[in-house]
Amino acid sequence: MSCSKEEIERKRLAAIQKRQTKLSSPNSPLRNLSISNTTQGSPSFTAQNINGRKLYHPYKKPEINDSENIPVTKVVSGTIYLISESRFEVNLSEFCVPLINIFKSLPSKCYDANTKLWNFSIDDYEQLISKVAPLAPHVILGPLPAYVLKVLRENATDPNTIDLSPVEATLRNKLMPFQEDGVRFGIAHRGRCMIADDMGLGKTFQALAIASYYRHNWPLLIVTTSSMRDTWQNKVYELLPSVPLMNIATLSSGKDTQLVADKQTEVVIVSYKITTMHTDLLKSKNFGVIILDESHHLKSNKSQCTTALVRVCRGAARVLLLSGTPALSRPAELYTQLLLIDNKFFGSYTEYGKRYCAGRQTNFGWDMSGQSNLAELQILLQKKFLIRRTKEQVLTTLESKTRETVLLDDSLLQFSKEDQQELSQMADTWRTSRPADKQSALITYFNESARVKTPAICKYIKQVIKEEGVGKFLVFAHHRSVVRAVCAVLDDLSTRYICIDGHTPATTRADLVERFQHVSACRCAVLSLTAAGAGLTLTAANLVLFAELHWNPGMLTQAESRAHRIGSSGGVRVRYLLARNTADDFIWPMLQNKLDVLNNVGLSGDTFKDTAMTHQGNNNITQYLTPNHIKNKNDYIPGTNIRKNSLQCDISRNNITETECPKNEDSFLEHDQDDDLLANMEL
């Protein structure tokens, strides 16, 4: 509601009177200013006693010494986290003058203009905490966890001072320089650590060397996958000849358990499954040294296997974990492995999850599927728990690995109109499902996608066999139906091959690998992703094909390394066969996002991202492929980058660099059960 001219004039005069009253006050900051009326009655200000550049100070600038007297009008929270072994950073929710003054008072203060955050030397940590304490409850800083501070203050043994002469000479003489470094790292950490080297860098050699160094703590227990028991037995016999073969017990069933109790038995080799069946027997042996191969199988703290091994390892003096992929997709998978190395690790899973997994409470309990403070977690891992080297870092003579994406021809996909409608409905179901229902929705979609892709996959295999420059190659698939279809194609072409899946007896796997490696006429190995994706050495191959994806990136990189490892000659090409309008549309971008998390914590150097720039929200797989330069648009099927005269596919080479991915896929299959369910499905 507007005021009349009389009301406006009355309010103006009242304001002038109020200001004159303040001016007459001896404590007024306007004491040295006078107000005079202009001809129109408007006030004008005249400065008095102006001797400097500033006319007056309405408030006193706070000094550092009286920072605690400055009132904080609202609660300011902050988080402290490590950015290196020697420095930490503080991230505040609000700007706070008293807190900034405290920051400026610390000797090691450093302001990062790019991040607009303050960081300090770890030596100033206690001083910062004590100075901030009086500002509570208005200022709350989340401190560094007590366990992190304990690790930083530990006096580590210098690995370079360690003498490896106690290691058995036969094994010691076979170690490469970087493997010797790994052995020294393990000994410097008192035989309790993880060797997380890239696949194919000889983790077995390093683990046995550390175990040999601590032979006075034996008996030795080696826990591995069923397919690797015989391989470990052969390596122990080969590299540690002082251990009689009769003193090595390999348990393949419950009938062999009497070997464990035999006093002469020095080395026991078991599978993870056997461990759960005979936990009490293994615990009674009081193993002093334990090697856990492929330790990422222990990612769930609720599984029977993890519970059993926590009991068995509790009394062991030395515990060595081996894995090229310690976390297959998220930081939560590390907790139980780290707990086996240090049974006092971080106090509880909840505290670990809140710190590094962005843990939050939901109606269904704690959600630990996220990630947070990954730089600090990486520092903690490297200082206390693990050593990791990649092939690029230590094998300068190893040929490179290149990845390619292959877009299968739509015309060869087994699509009927009913199939198209059904798959489209499945995709919509997955998009609109609640998080708890997404798992089952995607598995159904994944199964149907395999059926649709199979004809195009088989056609592509035929082309590869005729392709110039392709020698031996591997084909990985997940569904049994796809494995059988690929084998049928090879039979039709009279191409010799081996096949290893979940039904292949463990006793024959080594013979099959030997045949592929050394029989020149054996050109192909057809392999199950979950049953043969780890633990095998197939370096005779120079091409690796993935007929199907897996939503766990660690499974794929493990499988790639069956060929790209020590012993391979020439480069290795990896091709992923993708089909549009199938589950690949969702799984491929999800793999890229999960690998980003592992890269941030230093547990992977891989990326599936390509060179093409994409737009968010588009769920068509072609956005993640690098299209060939189109010279004549009429030569291509409309809306695709496939030539009309192409037999079955368009190969899109890429260097796998960064691209943007749909952010709405981040929550894809957030729970640990997804990988276990997929691995155990009878498909």
XYZ file of C-alpha atoms in Angstrom:
683
model
C 0.000 0.000 0.000
C 1.548 3.383 -1.105
C 2.079 6.304 1.297
C 0.829 9.849 0.764
C 3.266 12.729 0.258
C 2.589 13.915 3.807
C 3.441 10.484 5.277
C 6.632 10.265 3.230
C 7.761 13.708 4.454
C 6.922 12.816 8.050
C 8.970 9.599 7.884
C 11.874 11.435 6.251
C 12.019 14.023 9.032
C 11.781 11.275 11.664
C 14.748 9.493 10.084
C 16.788 12.713 10.088
C 15.962 13.263 13.741
C 16.999 9.704 14.577
C 20.327 10.118 12.797
C 21.019 13.430 14.582
C 20.373 11.682 17.897
C 22.965 9.023 17.020
C 25.371 11.714 15.912
C 25.172 13.406 19.298
C 26.085 10.143 21.062
C 29.782 10.083 22.195
C 30.178 6.439 21.088
C 28.741 6.948 17.639
C 31.042 6.122 14.694
C 29.385 9.064 12.906
C 30.649 11.538 15.525
C 32.932 13.279 13.068
C 30.276 13.678 10.377
C 27.773 16.516 10.169
C 24.460 16.577 8.350
C 23.069 19.685 6.706
C 19.867 20.179 4.788
C 19.875 21.088 1.147
C 17.404 23.413 -0.409
C 15.129 20.456 -1.070
C 15.385 19.247 2.502
C 17.592 16.251 1.560
C 20.520 15.454 3.873
C 24.089 15.858 2.691
C 27.209 14.482 4.463
C 30.366 16.496 5.071
C 33.505 14.713 6.264
C 35.292 16.242 9.239
C 38.937 15.746 10.321
C 39.939 13.713 7.296
C 43.646 12.962 7.768
C 43.944 9.580 6.016
C 42.670 7.624 3.039
C 39.765 6.046 4.925
C 37.008 8.273 6.217
C 36.020 6.117 9.192
C 35.805 2.537 10.451
C 32.285 1.355 11.277
C 33.802 -1.717 13.065
C 37.170 -2.769 14.283
C 39.028 -5.352 12.186
C 39.537 -8.409 14.408
C 43.013 -9.318 15.517
C 44.213 -12.924 15.756
C 44.502 -12.678 19.542
C 40.840 -11.891 20.088
C 39.414 -14.263 17.501
C 37.641 -16.239 20.194
C 35.639 -13.115 21.125
C 34.068 -12.804 17.686
C 30.587 -14.299 17.889
C 29.623 -17.138 15.529
C 25.997 -16.667 14.588
C 25.381 -20.135 13.081
C 26.865 -23.606 13.297
C 29.824 -24.162 10.989
C 30.864 -27.736 10.261
C 33.990 -28.996 8.589
C 35.810 -32.157 7.579
C 39.504 -32.912 7.967
C 41.089 -35.435 5.607
C 44.534 -36.359 4.332
C 45.803 -35.161 0.969
C 49.261 -36.725 1.429
C 51.172 -38.596 4.106
C 52.413 -35.286 5.495
C 49.511 -32.863 4.944
C 45.791 -32.619 5.630
C 43.044 -30.371 4.291
C 39.977 -28.764 5.892
C 36.695 -28.365 4.034
C 34.203 -25.966 5.691
C 30.462 -25.704 5.188
C 30.498 -21.922 5.764
C 32.998 -19.090 5.864
C 33.938 -18.447 9.495
C 36.183 -15.510 10.502
C 37.386 -16.952 13.846
C 38.265 -20.241 12.161
C 40.103 -18.532 9.310
C 42.109 -16.537 11.850
C 43.093 -19.786 13.555
C 44.135 -21.201 10.186
C 46.343 -18.180 9.579
C 48.031 -18.637 12.941
C 49.370 -22.112 12.101
C 52.992 -22.214 10.851
C 52.353 -24.623 7.955
C 49.241 -22.885 6.617
C 48.689 -23.029 2.859
C 45.688 -21.724 0.940
C 44.909 -23.426 -2.373
C 43.446 -20.800 -4.675
C 42.100 -23.436 -7.055
C 40.130 -25.448 -4.515
C 39.680 -22.489 -2.118
C 40.620 -24.782 0.757
C 43.245 -24.575 3.500
C 45.780 -27.346 4.087
C 48.409 -27.861 6.783
C 51.276 -30.082 7.855
C 50.253 -33.104 9.891
C 52.587 -31.747 12.595
C 50.097 -28.905 13.184
C 47.084 -31.199 13.558
C 46.976 -31.303 17.368
C 47.488 -27.531 17.566
C 44.561 -26.937 15.205
C 42.250 -29.220 17.178
C 43.130 -27.536 20.489
C 42.598 -24.018 19.096
C 39.245 -24.900 17.536
C 37.904 -26.619 20.671
C 36.809 -23.347 22.426
C 34.598 -22.481 19.439
C 32.321 -25.457 20.101
C 29.396 -25.968 19.794
C 29.201 -23.356 17.042
C 32.173 -24.790 15.135
C 32.411 -28.556 14.669
C 35.349 -30.113 12.823
C 35.235 -33.812 11.994
C 38.706 -35.024 13.063
C 40.994 -37.515 11.379
C 40.120 -41.054 12.495
C 42.254 -42.353 15.349
C 43.336 -45.326 13.227
C 44.625 -43.041 10.465
C 46.681 -41.047 12.975
C 48.061 -44.289 14.411
C 49.211 -45.437 10.968
C 50.860 -42.091 10.236
C 52.812 -42.238 13.492
C 54.075 -45.798 13.067
C 57.794 -46.218 12.535
C 58.023 -48.221 9.325
C 60.946 -50.508 8.541
C 63.026 -49.414 5.565
C 62.533 -52.193 2.956
C 65.973 -51.507 1.469
C 67.644 -52.730 4.662
C 66.049 -56.189 4.480
C 68.284 -59.148 3.609
C 66.570 -61.768 1.426
C 69.101 -64.525 2.062
C 66.648 -66.527 4.255
C 64.462 -67.004 1.139
C 65.128 -70.364 -0.524
C 67.814 -69.870 -3.183
C 65.896 -71.611 -5.989
C 63.082 -69.104 -5.649
C 65.217 -66.095 -4.769
C 67.252 -66.450 -7.968
C 64.101 -66.373 -10.102
C 62.734 -63.126 -8.689
C 62.715 -60.087 -10.939
C 63.866 -56.780 -9.357
C 60.340 -55.443 -8.865
C 59.328 -58.767 -7.321
C 62.210 -58.475 -4.855
C 60.814 -55.056 -3.923
C 57.435 -56.666 -3.295
C 58.995 -59.311 -1.061
C 60.842 -56.653 0.937
C 57.608 -54.680 1.302
C 55.884 -57.747 2.747
C 58.711 -58.436 5.180
C 58.856 -54.757 6.218
C 55.177 -55.114 7.145
C 55.921 -58.224 9.214
C 54.324 -60.610 6.746
C 50.857 -59.031 7.005
C 50.009 -57.228 3.772
C 48.379 -57.467 0.373
C 50.247 -57.837 -2.903
C 47.916 -56.106 -5.351
C 50.099 -56.104 -8.452
C 48.467 -56.099 -11.848
C 47.447 -59.507 -13.154
C 50.356 -61.460 -14.599
C 53.196 -59.908 -12.571
C 54.040 -62.948 -10.470
C 52.190 -62.485 -7.193
C 52.592 -66.236 -6.570
C 56.388 -65.935 -6.645
C 56.364 -63.016 -4.221
C 53.968 -64.686 -1.787
C 55.979 -67.907 -1.661
C 59.187 -65.911 -1.168
C 57.699 -64.100 1.841
C 56.384 -67.414 3.185
C 59.850 -68.931 2.740
C 61.399 -66.036 4.696
C 59.051 -66.833 7.590
C 59.441 -70.594 7.403
C 60.060 -70.721 11.143
C 56.365 -69.783 11.540
C 55.039 -72.677 9.436
C 52.834 -74.725 8.811
C 51.673 -72.835 5.724
C 48.056 -72.640 4.554
C 47.245 -71.592 0.982
C 43.587 -70.800 0.220
C 42.725 -70.391 -3.453
C 40.026 -71.146 -6.018
C 39.249 -74.747 -6.930
C 40.811 -74.363 -10.361
C 44.137 -73.149 -8.936
C 44.846 -75.787 -6.270
C 47.010 -77.954 -8.519
C 48.812 -74.905 -9.908
C 49.801 -73.849 -6.395
C 50.950 -77.361 -5.541
C 53.180 -77.431 -8.622
C 54.632 -73.996 -7.786
C 55.430 -74.973 -4.199
C 57.142 -78.129 -5.421
C 59.046 -76.220 -8.138
C 60.099 -73.112 -6.199
C 60.575 -74.604 -2.725
C 62.393 -77.897 -3.409
C 63.331 -78.233 0.257
C 59.680 -79.066 0.973
C 59.127 -82.778 0.222
C 56.153 -83.502 -2.002
C 54.778 -85.845 0.660
C 54.613 -82.879 3.048
C 52.304 -80.925 0.724
C 48.610 -81.703 1.228
C 46.108 -80.572 -1.393
C 42.524 -81.009 -0.209
C 40.030 -81.604 -2.993
C 37.303 -83.210 -0.880
C 36.391 -84.079 2.671
C 38.130 -87.444 2.290
C 41.573 -85.797 2.415
C 41.109 -84.128 5.781
C 43.321 -86.619 7.605
C 46.297 -85.077 5.777
C 45.793 -81.829 7.681
C 46.244 -83.501 11.042
C 49.440 -85.270 9.933
C 52.366 -83.746 11.809
C 54.632 -84.096 8.766
C 52.368 -81.885 6.644
C 54.048 -78.509 6.188
C 51.875 -77.004 3.452
C 48.095 -77.335 3.103
C 46.346 -76.110 -0.056
C 42.543 -75.783 0.012
C 39.763 -74.063 -1.892
C 37.542 -71.406 -0.365
C 34.648 -73.857 -0.372
C 36.625 -76.497 1.560
C 37.534 -73.821 4.109
C 33.881 -73.243 4.976
C 33.291 -76.989 5.329
C 36.267 -77.732 7.613
C 36.884 -74.510 9.518
C 37.421 -76.176 12.894
C 39.900 -78.675 11.459
C 41.961 -75.947 9.791
C 41.890 -73.803 12.906
C 43.197 -76.696 14.992
C 46.321 -76.889 12.795
C 47.413 -73.462 14.087
C 48.845 -72.235 10.801
C 51.506 -69.594 11.336
C 51.587 -68.369 7.723
C 48.462 -68.047 5.552
C 48.234 -67.032 1.881
C 44.796 -65.980 0.580
C 44.868 -66.045 -3.215
C 42.287 -64.007 -5.176
C 41.321 -62.372 -1.890
C 38.634 -60.225 -3.518
C 36.383 -63.273 -3.061
C 36.227 -62.158 0.585
C 34.608 -58.808 -0.202
C 31.419 -59.547 1.743
C 31.703 -59.473 5.522
C 28.544 -61.549 5.777
C 29.584 -64.557 3.670
C 30.311 -67.934 5.264
C 33.730 -68.012 3.635
C 34.771 -64.681 5.132
C 33.500 -65.646 8.570
C 35.409 -68.934 8.413
C 38.692 -67.360 7.341
C 38.497 -64.645 9.989
C 38.484 -67.482 12.533
C 41.305 -69.407 10.850
C 43.514 -66.321 10.439
C 43.016 -65.032 13.969
C 46.013 -66.861 15.418
C 48.321 -66.643 12.391
C 51.502 -64.585 12.666
C 51.649 -63.853 8.920
C 48.691 -63.282 6.588
C 49.314 -62.511 2.905
C 46.517 -61.494 0.551
C 46.914 -61.655 -3.229
C 44.637 -59.929 -5.729
C 45.073 -57.959 -8.906
C 41.627 -56.469 -8.298
C 41.256 -55.981 -4.505
C 38.013 -54.051 -4.987
C 36.006 -55.057 -8.007
C 33.752 -52.017 -8.008
C 33.514 -50.095 -4.691
C 35.521 -49.264 -1.523
C 33.196 -51.277 0.730
C 34.702 -54.453 -0.720
C 38.069 -53.720 0.900
C 37.015 -53.757 4.540
C 37.078 -57.478 5.308
C 40.370 -57.962 3.466
C 42.018 -55.189 5.472
C 40.541 -56.617 8.661
C 42.285 -59.940 7.960
C 45.605 -58.096 7.753
C 44.978 -56.010 10.884
C 42.256 -57.274 13.213
C 42.092 -53.834 14.866
C 41.401 -52.067 11.590
C 39.197 -48.996 11.985
C 37.107 -50.255 14.876
C 34.005 -51.239 12.927
C 32.583 -51.633 9.450
C 30.118 -48.827 10.139
C 32.870 -46.321 10.936
C 34.832 -47.390 7.861
C 31.720 -47.094 5.706
C 30.846 -43.620 6.959
C 34.388 -42.437 6.251
C 35.121 -44.009 2.857
C 31.814 -45.297 1.466
C 29.634 -42.199 2.018
C 27.696 -44.414 4.423
C 24.154 -43.346 5.153
C 21.261 -44.872 7.010
C 18.164 -45.843 5.046
C 14.923 -47.582 5.917
C 16.695 -50.857 5.105
C 19.840 -50.228 7.162
C 23.212 -48.761 6.238
C 23.900 -48.063 2.571
C 27.660 -48.433 1.959
C 27.555 -48.446 -1.837
C 29.080 -44.984 -2.323
C 32.559 -43.526 -2.019
C 34.138 -40.663 -0.061
C 37.601 -39.471 1.033
C 39.199 -41.716 -1.582
C 42.522 -39.843 -1.579
C 42.898 -40.508 2.145
C 41.962 -44.164 1.674
C 44.606 -44.514 -1.025
C 47.249 -43.050 1.317
C 46.175 -45.428 4.084
C 46.337 -48.454 1.779
C 49.768 -47.641 0.401
C 51.339 -46.839 3.757
C 49.932 -49.701 5.794
C 48.441 -52.466 3.704
C 49.372 -53.040 0.089
C 51.830 -52.670 -2.726
C 50.576 -52.345 -6.283
C 52.484 -52.093 -9.568
C 51.072 -52.130 -13.093
C 52.553 -53.789 -16.161
C 53.325 -50.382 -17.636
C 55.383 -49.467 -14.572
C 57.569 -52.561 -14.308
C 57.518 -54.354 -17.653
C 58.883 -51.832 -20.097
C 59.434 -54.557 -22.704
C 55.857 -55.866 -22.522
C 53.892 -54.986 -25.631
C 50.864 -52.759 -25.162
C 47.254 -53.834 -24.833
C 44.675 -52.116 -27.045
C 40.918 -52.180 -26.594
C 38.323 -52.062 -29.342
C 34.543 -51.964 -29.275
C 32.639 -53.937 -31.879
C 29.090 -52.894 -32.686
C 27.270 -55.983 -33.895
C 25.128 -55.630 -36.996
C 21.452 -55.080 -36.176
C 20.400 -57.233 -39.119
C 22.106 -60.270 -37.569
C 20.564 -59.885 -34.135
C 17.800 -62.384 -33.454
C 15.136 -59.693 -33.255
C 11.494 -60.338 -33.977
C 8.913 -57.638 -33.422
C 7.918 -59.450 -30.256
C 11.574 -59.504 -29.128
C 11.941 -55.786 -29.741
C 8.826 -55.025 -27.747
C 9.867 -57.387 -24.950
C 13.398 -55.959 -24.661
C 12.062 -52.417 -24.777
C 9.648 -53.281 -21.986
C 12.501 -54.816 -19.954
C 14.568 -51.659 -20.376
C 11.635 -49.543 -19.211
C 11.113 -51.873 -16.254
C 14.729 -51.449 -15.211
C 14.579 -47.645 -15.548
C 11.438 -47.330 -13.451
C 12.159 -50.048 -10.873
C 12.908 -49.319 -7.268
C 16.573 -49.880 -6.330
C 15.648 -53.131 -4.579
C 14.031 -54.476 -7.767
C 16.618 -53.314 -10.301
C 18.774 -56.409 -9.767
C 16.179 -58.957 -10.848
C 14.978 -56.687 -13.660
C 18.448 -56.387 -15.148
C 19.245 -60.101 -14.840
C 16.141 -60.879 -16.873
C 17.194 -58.254 -19.417
C 20.752 -59.654 -19.419
C 19.515 -63.198 -20.120
C 17.343 -62.127 -23.033
C 20.141 -60.007 -24.474
C 22.380 -63.084 -24.656
C 19.811 -64.941 -26.733
C 19.366 -62.007 -29.093
C 23.123 -61.458 -29.570
C 24.110 -65.093 -30.166
C 23.660 -65.259 -33.990
C 25.673 -62.065 -34.522
C 28.385 -63.296 -32.131
C 28.718 -66.562 -34.045
C 28.918 -64.754 -37.365
C 31.658 -62.527 -36.013
C 33.648 -65.538 -34.743
C 33.614 -66.902 -38.286
C 35.099 -63.667 -39.580
C 37.809 -63.648 -36.903
C 38.950 -67.140 -37.885
C 39.471 -65.908 -41.444
C 40.920 -62.543 -40.392
C 44.500 -61.979 -41.461
C 47.014 -61.543 -38.649
C 44.920 -63.303 -36.012
C 46.693 -66.275 -34.479
C 45.354 -67.790 -31.291
C 42.467 -66.075 -29.560
C 40.263 -66.278 -26.471
C 36.477 -65.969 -26.375
C 34.872 -65.098 -23.026
C 31.145 -65.501 -22.409
C 28.907 -65.802 -19.386
C 25.829 -67.739 -20.436
C 26.211 -71.441 -21.042
C 24.085 -71.146 -24.186
C 26.535 -68.638 -25.693
C 29.528 -70.841 -24.810
C 27.872 -73.820 -26.509
C 26.978 -71.773 -29.585
C 30.573 -70.566 -30.025
C 31.865 -74.125 -29.648
C 29.380 -75.298 -32.289
C 30.677 -72.688 -34.746
C 34.260 -73.832 -34.177
C 33.211 -77.446 -34.684
C 31.501 -76.552 -37.970
C 34.694 -74.861 -39.184
C 36.876 -77.771 -38.002
C 38.823 -75.357 -35.808
C 40.616 -76.969 -32.868
C 39.858 -75.368 -29.507
C 39.624 -75.913 -25.777
C 36.651 -75.042 -23.564
C 36.793 -74.293 -19.834
C 33.602 -73.501 -17.949
C 32.028 -74.326 -14.618
C 31.597 -77.984 -15.613
C 35.243 -78.559 -16.517
C 36.908 -80.736 -13.837
C 39.721 -78.977 -12.000
C 41.985 -81.948 -12.716
C 41.798 -81.419 -16.487
C 42.143 -77.633 -16.613
C 45.932 -77.644 -16.460
C 46.095 -80.099 -19.384
C 43.729 -77.931 -21.440
C 45.812 -74.819 -20.761
C 48.972 -76.706 -21.705
C 47.376 -77.807 -24.989
C 46.347 -74.268 -25.919
C 49.749 -72.859 -25.014
C 51.891 -75.371 -26.875
C 49.842 -77.089 -29.598
C 50.036 -74.829 -32.640
C 46.892 -76.272 -34.230
C 44.774 -75.318 -31.197
C 43.638 -71.816 -32.159
C 40.898 -70.873 -29.724
C 40.015 -71.084 -26.037
C 36.326 -70.680 -25.204
C 36.100 -69.602 -21.578
C 33.480 -68.864 -18.950
C 33.946 -65.392 -17.475
C 33.241 -66.491 -13.931
C 34.878 -69.940 -14.062
C 38.001 -69.180 -16.125
C 38.454 -65.420 -15.916
C 41.224 -65.624 -13.314
C 44.194 -67.795 -12.461
C 44.967 -69.101 -15.965
C 47.972 -68.228 -18.119
C 47.041 -68.135 -21.811
C 49.797 -65.945 -23.224
C 49.802 -67.748 -26.575
C 46.762 -65.658 -27.574
C 47.119 -62.263 -29.232
C 43.385 -61.502 -29.369
C 40.755 -61.561 -26.605
C 37.053 -61.393 -27.480
C 34.270 -60.678 -24.999
C 31.050 -62.042 -26.442
C 29.236 -60.737 -23.356
C 29.831 -58.107 -20.696
C 29.853 -58.460 -16.942
C 28.707 -55.623 -14.694
C 31.829 -55.976 -12.581
C 34.791 -54.243 -14.288
C 37.294 -56.203 -12.206
C 36.063 -59.445 -13.778
C 36.738 -58.073 -17.254
C 40.210 -56.719 -16.526
C 41.110 -60.009 -14.829
C 40.000 -61.900 -17.919
C 41.974 -59.596 -20.233
C 45.111 -60.424 -18.278
C 44.910 -64.129 -19.082
C 46.735 -63.168 -22.296
C 48.408 -59.860 -21.397
C 50.941 -60.842 -18.747
C 54.544 -61.940 -18.239
C 55.375 -64.365 -21.031
C 53.247 -62.779 -23.752
C 54.980 -61.801 -26.966
C 53.621 -59.129 -29.248
C 50.694 -56.878 -28.473
C 47.312 -58.072 -27.256
C 44.081 -56.783 -28.753
C 40.872 -56.864 -26.737
C 37.482 -56.566 -28.424
C 34.133 -56.129 -26.712
C 31.139 -57.234 -28.800
C 28.247 -54.864 -28.095
C 24.687 -54.782 -29.394
C 22.300 -51.874 -29.420
C 18.923 -52.003 -27.682
C 20.135 -54.716 -25.297
C 21.456 -54.776 -21.737
C 24.790 -53.572 -23.155
C 23.240 -50.096 -23.370
C 23.238 -49.966 -19.561
C 26.181 -52.146 -18.579
C 28.852 -50.467 -20.732
C 28.471 -46.928 -19.269
C 28.105 -48.423 -15.784
C 31.485 -50.157 -16.171
C 33.084 -46.814 -16.984
C 31.665 -45.189 -13.858
C 32.742 -48.028 -11.561
C 36.297 -47.942 -12.908
C 36.446 -44.217 -12.119
C 35.922 -45.056 -8.442
C 38.688 -47.684 -8.443
C 41.041 -45.287 -10.216
C 40.442 -42.636 -7.543
C 41.502 -45.008 -4.783
C 44.543 -46.222 -6.721
C 43.324 -49.783 -7.283
C 43.017 -49.649 -11.047
C 44.674 -47.898 -13.930
C 42.136 -49.053 -16.479
C 39.360 -47.136 -18.153
C 36.766 -48.208 -20.686
C 35.999 -44.653 -21.725
C 36.442 -43.786 -25.375
C 37.323 -40.668 -27.291
C 33.822 -39.720 -28.368
C 32.007 -36.873 -26.662
C 28.526 -37.825 -25.527
C 25.369 -36.212 -24.167
C 23.937 -37.162 -20.818
C 20.771 -39.166 -20.592
C 21.082 -40.944 -23.950
C 20.967 -44.680 -23.303
C 21.999 -45.758 -26.797
C 25.267 -47.671 -26.810
C 26.456 -45.879 -29.977
C 27.212 -42.782 -27.900
C 30.084 -44.640 -26.249
C 31.654 -45.794 -29.523
C 33.902 -43.791 -31.803
C 32.184 -43.687 -35.211
C 34.275 -43.973 -38.339
C 34.456 -40.872 -40.517
C 31.573 -41.173 -42.959
C 32.628 -40.406 -46.519
C 29.308 -41.230 -48.151
C 26.204 -41.193 -46.001
C 24.328 -43.312 -48.529
C 26.691 -46.218 -47.791
C 25.384 -46.480 -44.227
C 22.199 -47.734 -42.645
C 20.197 -44.640 -41.564
C 20.774 -43.668 -37.960
C 23.835 -45.909 -37.545
C 27.504 -46.069 -38.445
C 27.116 -49.519 -40.065
C 27.800 -49.947 -43.777
C 24.960 -51.485 -45.740
C 27.337 -54.008 -47.284
C 28.970 -54.902 -43.942
C 28.756 -58.585 -43.104
C 28.217 -58.297 -39.390
C 29.906 -55.478 -37.551
C 31.635 -52.174 -37.431
C 34.841 -52.144 -35.408
C 35.359 -48.857 -33.619
C 38.920 -48.439 -32.472
C 39.505 -46.202 -29.518
C 42.231 -45.193 -27.111
C 39.801 -45.391 -24.209
C 40.162 -41.832 -22.952
C 37.673 -39.728 -21.028
C 34.076 -39.102 -21.983
C 30.988 -38.142 -20.045
C 28.631 -40.901 -18.928
C 24.993 -40.778 -17.861
C 24.988 -39.960 -14.170
C 21.668 -41.717 -13.663
C 23.480 -45.050 -13.985
C 25.610 -44.452 -10.856
C 23.273 -46.397 -8.583
C 23.183 -49.393 -10.912
C 23.183 -52.636 -8.891
C 24.431 -51.003 -5.730
C 24.464 -54.061 -3.471
C 27.190 -56.668 -3.086
C 24.786 -59.537 -3.709
C 24.564 -58.671 -7.425
C 27.961 -60.105 -8.340
C 27.481 -63.198 -6.187
C 24.070 -63.850 -7.679
C 25.315 -63.474 -11.232
C 28.306 -65.725 -10.581
C 26.152 -68.492 -9.112
C 23.306 -68.412 -11.611
C 22.662 -71.547 -13.646
C 22.492 -69.948 -17.080
